[in-house]
Backbone as a ProteinNet text record, in pm:
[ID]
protein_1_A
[PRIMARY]
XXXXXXXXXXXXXXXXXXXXXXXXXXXXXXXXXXXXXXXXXXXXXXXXXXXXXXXXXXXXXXXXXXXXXXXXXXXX
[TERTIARY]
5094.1	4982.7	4924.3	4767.4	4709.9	4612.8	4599.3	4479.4	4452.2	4330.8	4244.1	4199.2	4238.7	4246.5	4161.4	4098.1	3964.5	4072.3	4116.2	4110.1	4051.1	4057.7	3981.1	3970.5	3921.3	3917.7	4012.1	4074.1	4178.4	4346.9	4327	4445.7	4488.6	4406.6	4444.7	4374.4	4468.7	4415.4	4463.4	4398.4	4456	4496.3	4652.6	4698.2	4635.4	4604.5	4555.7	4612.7	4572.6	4603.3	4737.7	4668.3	4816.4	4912.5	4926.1	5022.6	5114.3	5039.7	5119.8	5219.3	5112.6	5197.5	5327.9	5259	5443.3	5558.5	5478.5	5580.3	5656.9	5609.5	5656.4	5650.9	5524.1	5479.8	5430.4	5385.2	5263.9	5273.5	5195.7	5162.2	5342.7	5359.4	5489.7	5560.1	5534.8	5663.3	5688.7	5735.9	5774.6	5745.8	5693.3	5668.1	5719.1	5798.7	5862.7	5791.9	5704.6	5671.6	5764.7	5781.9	5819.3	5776	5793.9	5729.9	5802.6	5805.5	5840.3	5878.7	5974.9	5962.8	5789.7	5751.1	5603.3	5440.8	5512.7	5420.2	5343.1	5373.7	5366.6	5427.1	5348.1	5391.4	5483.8	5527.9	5598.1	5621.2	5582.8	5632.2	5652.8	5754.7	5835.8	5881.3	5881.3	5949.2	6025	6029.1	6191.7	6251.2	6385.6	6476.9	6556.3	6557.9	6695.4	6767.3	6833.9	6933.6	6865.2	6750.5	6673.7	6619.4	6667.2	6610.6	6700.2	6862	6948.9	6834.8	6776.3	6766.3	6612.2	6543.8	6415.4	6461.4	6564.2	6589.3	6678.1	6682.8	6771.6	6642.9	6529	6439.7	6349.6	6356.7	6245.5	6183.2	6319.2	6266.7	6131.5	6156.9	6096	5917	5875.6	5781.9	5707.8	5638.9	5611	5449.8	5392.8	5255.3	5259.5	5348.3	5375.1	5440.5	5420.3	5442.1	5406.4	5252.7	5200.3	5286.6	5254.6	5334.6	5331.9	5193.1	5155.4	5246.6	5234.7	5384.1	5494.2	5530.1	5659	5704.1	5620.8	5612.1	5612.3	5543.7	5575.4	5743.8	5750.1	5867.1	6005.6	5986.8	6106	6104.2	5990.3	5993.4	6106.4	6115.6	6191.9	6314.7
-3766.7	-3749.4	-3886.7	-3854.6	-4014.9	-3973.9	-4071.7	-4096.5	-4236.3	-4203.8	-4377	-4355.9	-4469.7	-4470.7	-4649.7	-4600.2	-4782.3	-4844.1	-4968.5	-5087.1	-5116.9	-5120.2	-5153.4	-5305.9	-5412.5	-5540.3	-5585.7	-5456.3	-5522.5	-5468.1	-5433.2	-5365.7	-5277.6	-5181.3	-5060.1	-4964.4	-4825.5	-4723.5	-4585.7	-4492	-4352.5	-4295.1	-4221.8	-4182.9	-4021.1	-4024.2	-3933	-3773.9	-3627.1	-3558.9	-3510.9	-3513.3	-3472.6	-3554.8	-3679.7	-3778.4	-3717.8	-3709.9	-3706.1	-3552.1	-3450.4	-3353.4	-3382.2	-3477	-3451.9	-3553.4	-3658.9	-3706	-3626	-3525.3	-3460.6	-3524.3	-3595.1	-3711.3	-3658.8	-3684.3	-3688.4	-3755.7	-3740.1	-3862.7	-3847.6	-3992.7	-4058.4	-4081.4	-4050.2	-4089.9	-4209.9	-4283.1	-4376.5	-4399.9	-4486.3	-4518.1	-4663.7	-4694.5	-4827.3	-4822.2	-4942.6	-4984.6	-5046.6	-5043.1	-5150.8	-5159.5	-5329.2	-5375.2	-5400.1	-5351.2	-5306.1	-5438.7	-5448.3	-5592	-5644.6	-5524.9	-5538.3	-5569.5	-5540.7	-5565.6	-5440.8	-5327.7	-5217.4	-5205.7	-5100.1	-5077.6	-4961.8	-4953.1	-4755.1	-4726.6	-4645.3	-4562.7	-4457.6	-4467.3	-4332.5	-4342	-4185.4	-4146.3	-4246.7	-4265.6	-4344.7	-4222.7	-4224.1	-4107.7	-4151.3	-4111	-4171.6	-4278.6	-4229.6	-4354.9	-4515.8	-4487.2	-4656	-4703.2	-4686.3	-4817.3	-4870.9	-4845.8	-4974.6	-5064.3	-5039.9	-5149.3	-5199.5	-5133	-5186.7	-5306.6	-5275.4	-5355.3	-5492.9	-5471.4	-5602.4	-5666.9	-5609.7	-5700.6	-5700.2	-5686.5	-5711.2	-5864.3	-5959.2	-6093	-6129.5	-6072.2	-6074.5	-6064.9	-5992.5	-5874.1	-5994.9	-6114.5	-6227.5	-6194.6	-6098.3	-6053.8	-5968.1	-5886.8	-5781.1	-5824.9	-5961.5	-5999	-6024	-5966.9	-5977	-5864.9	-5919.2	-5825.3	-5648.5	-5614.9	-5478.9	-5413	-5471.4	-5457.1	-5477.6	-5536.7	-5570.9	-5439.7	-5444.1	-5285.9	-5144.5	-5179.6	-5012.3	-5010.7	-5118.1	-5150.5	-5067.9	-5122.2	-5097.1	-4977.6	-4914.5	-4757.8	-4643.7	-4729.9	-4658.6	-4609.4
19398.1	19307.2	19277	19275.5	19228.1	19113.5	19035.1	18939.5	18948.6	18900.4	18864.8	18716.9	18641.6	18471.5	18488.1	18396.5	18413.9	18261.2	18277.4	18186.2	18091.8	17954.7	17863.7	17892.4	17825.2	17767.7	17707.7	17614	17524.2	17618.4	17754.1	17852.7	17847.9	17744	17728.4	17842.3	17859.8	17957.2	17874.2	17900.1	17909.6	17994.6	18007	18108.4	18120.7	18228.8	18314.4	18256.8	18236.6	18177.4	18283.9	18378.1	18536.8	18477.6	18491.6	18497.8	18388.2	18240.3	18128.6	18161.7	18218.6	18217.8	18306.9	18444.7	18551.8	18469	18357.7	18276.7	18214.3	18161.6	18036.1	17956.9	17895.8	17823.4	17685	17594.8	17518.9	17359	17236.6	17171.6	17098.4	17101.2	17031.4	17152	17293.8	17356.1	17373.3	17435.7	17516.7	17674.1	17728.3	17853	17871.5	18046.4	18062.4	18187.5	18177.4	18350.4	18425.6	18537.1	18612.2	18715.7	18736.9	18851.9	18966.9	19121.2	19223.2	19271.4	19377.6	19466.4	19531.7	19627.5	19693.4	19594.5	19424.3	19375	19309.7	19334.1	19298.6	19120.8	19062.3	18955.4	18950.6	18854.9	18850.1	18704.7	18624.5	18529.5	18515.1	18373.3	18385.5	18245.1	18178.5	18083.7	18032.7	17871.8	17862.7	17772.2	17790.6	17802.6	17679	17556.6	17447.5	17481.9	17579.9	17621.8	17687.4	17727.1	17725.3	17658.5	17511.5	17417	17373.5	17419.4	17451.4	17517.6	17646	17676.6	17692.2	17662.5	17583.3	17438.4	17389.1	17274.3	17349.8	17486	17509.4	17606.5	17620.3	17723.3	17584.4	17494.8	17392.3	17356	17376.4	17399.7	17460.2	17617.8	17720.1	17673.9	17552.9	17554.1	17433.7	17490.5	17402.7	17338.9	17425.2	17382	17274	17276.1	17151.8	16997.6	16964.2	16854.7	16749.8	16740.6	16579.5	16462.6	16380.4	16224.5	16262.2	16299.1	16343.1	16399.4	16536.5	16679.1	16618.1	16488.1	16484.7	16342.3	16289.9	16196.8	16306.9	16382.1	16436.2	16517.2	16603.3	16633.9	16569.6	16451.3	16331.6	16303.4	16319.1	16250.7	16379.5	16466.9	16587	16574.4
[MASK]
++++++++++++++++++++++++++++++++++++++++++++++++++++++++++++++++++++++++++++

């Protein structure tokens, strides 16, 4: 399956109504990208058990640090 979702300015997108459904996605979930060896992206569901480790690459995540990001953060 493909979609094309356009980029805001500020890097935001909306995921595609297909996509969310083969996620089993919708508002409050969680989504983890990752990036492929070739350069490729991939996301997928995050599942209960991966915010162990969302909370151990959170360092990593240096753009997401105003007060805002760091309030919704906590509410998790």
């Amino acid at each position: 399956m493909t979609a094309v979702a356009k980029i805001t300015a500020k890097g935001q997108t909306t995921i595609p109504a297909e996509i969310r459904a083969a996620l089993h996605v919708s508002p409050g979930d969680l989504i983890a990208w990752e990036i492929e060896p070739d350069g490729s992206a991939r996301v997928r569901r995050v599942q209960p058990l991966d915010i162990e480790y969302l909370k151990a690459v959170e360092g990593t995540l240096s753009e997401w640090t105003s007060p805002a990001d760091e309030e919704a953060y906590r509410d998790l």
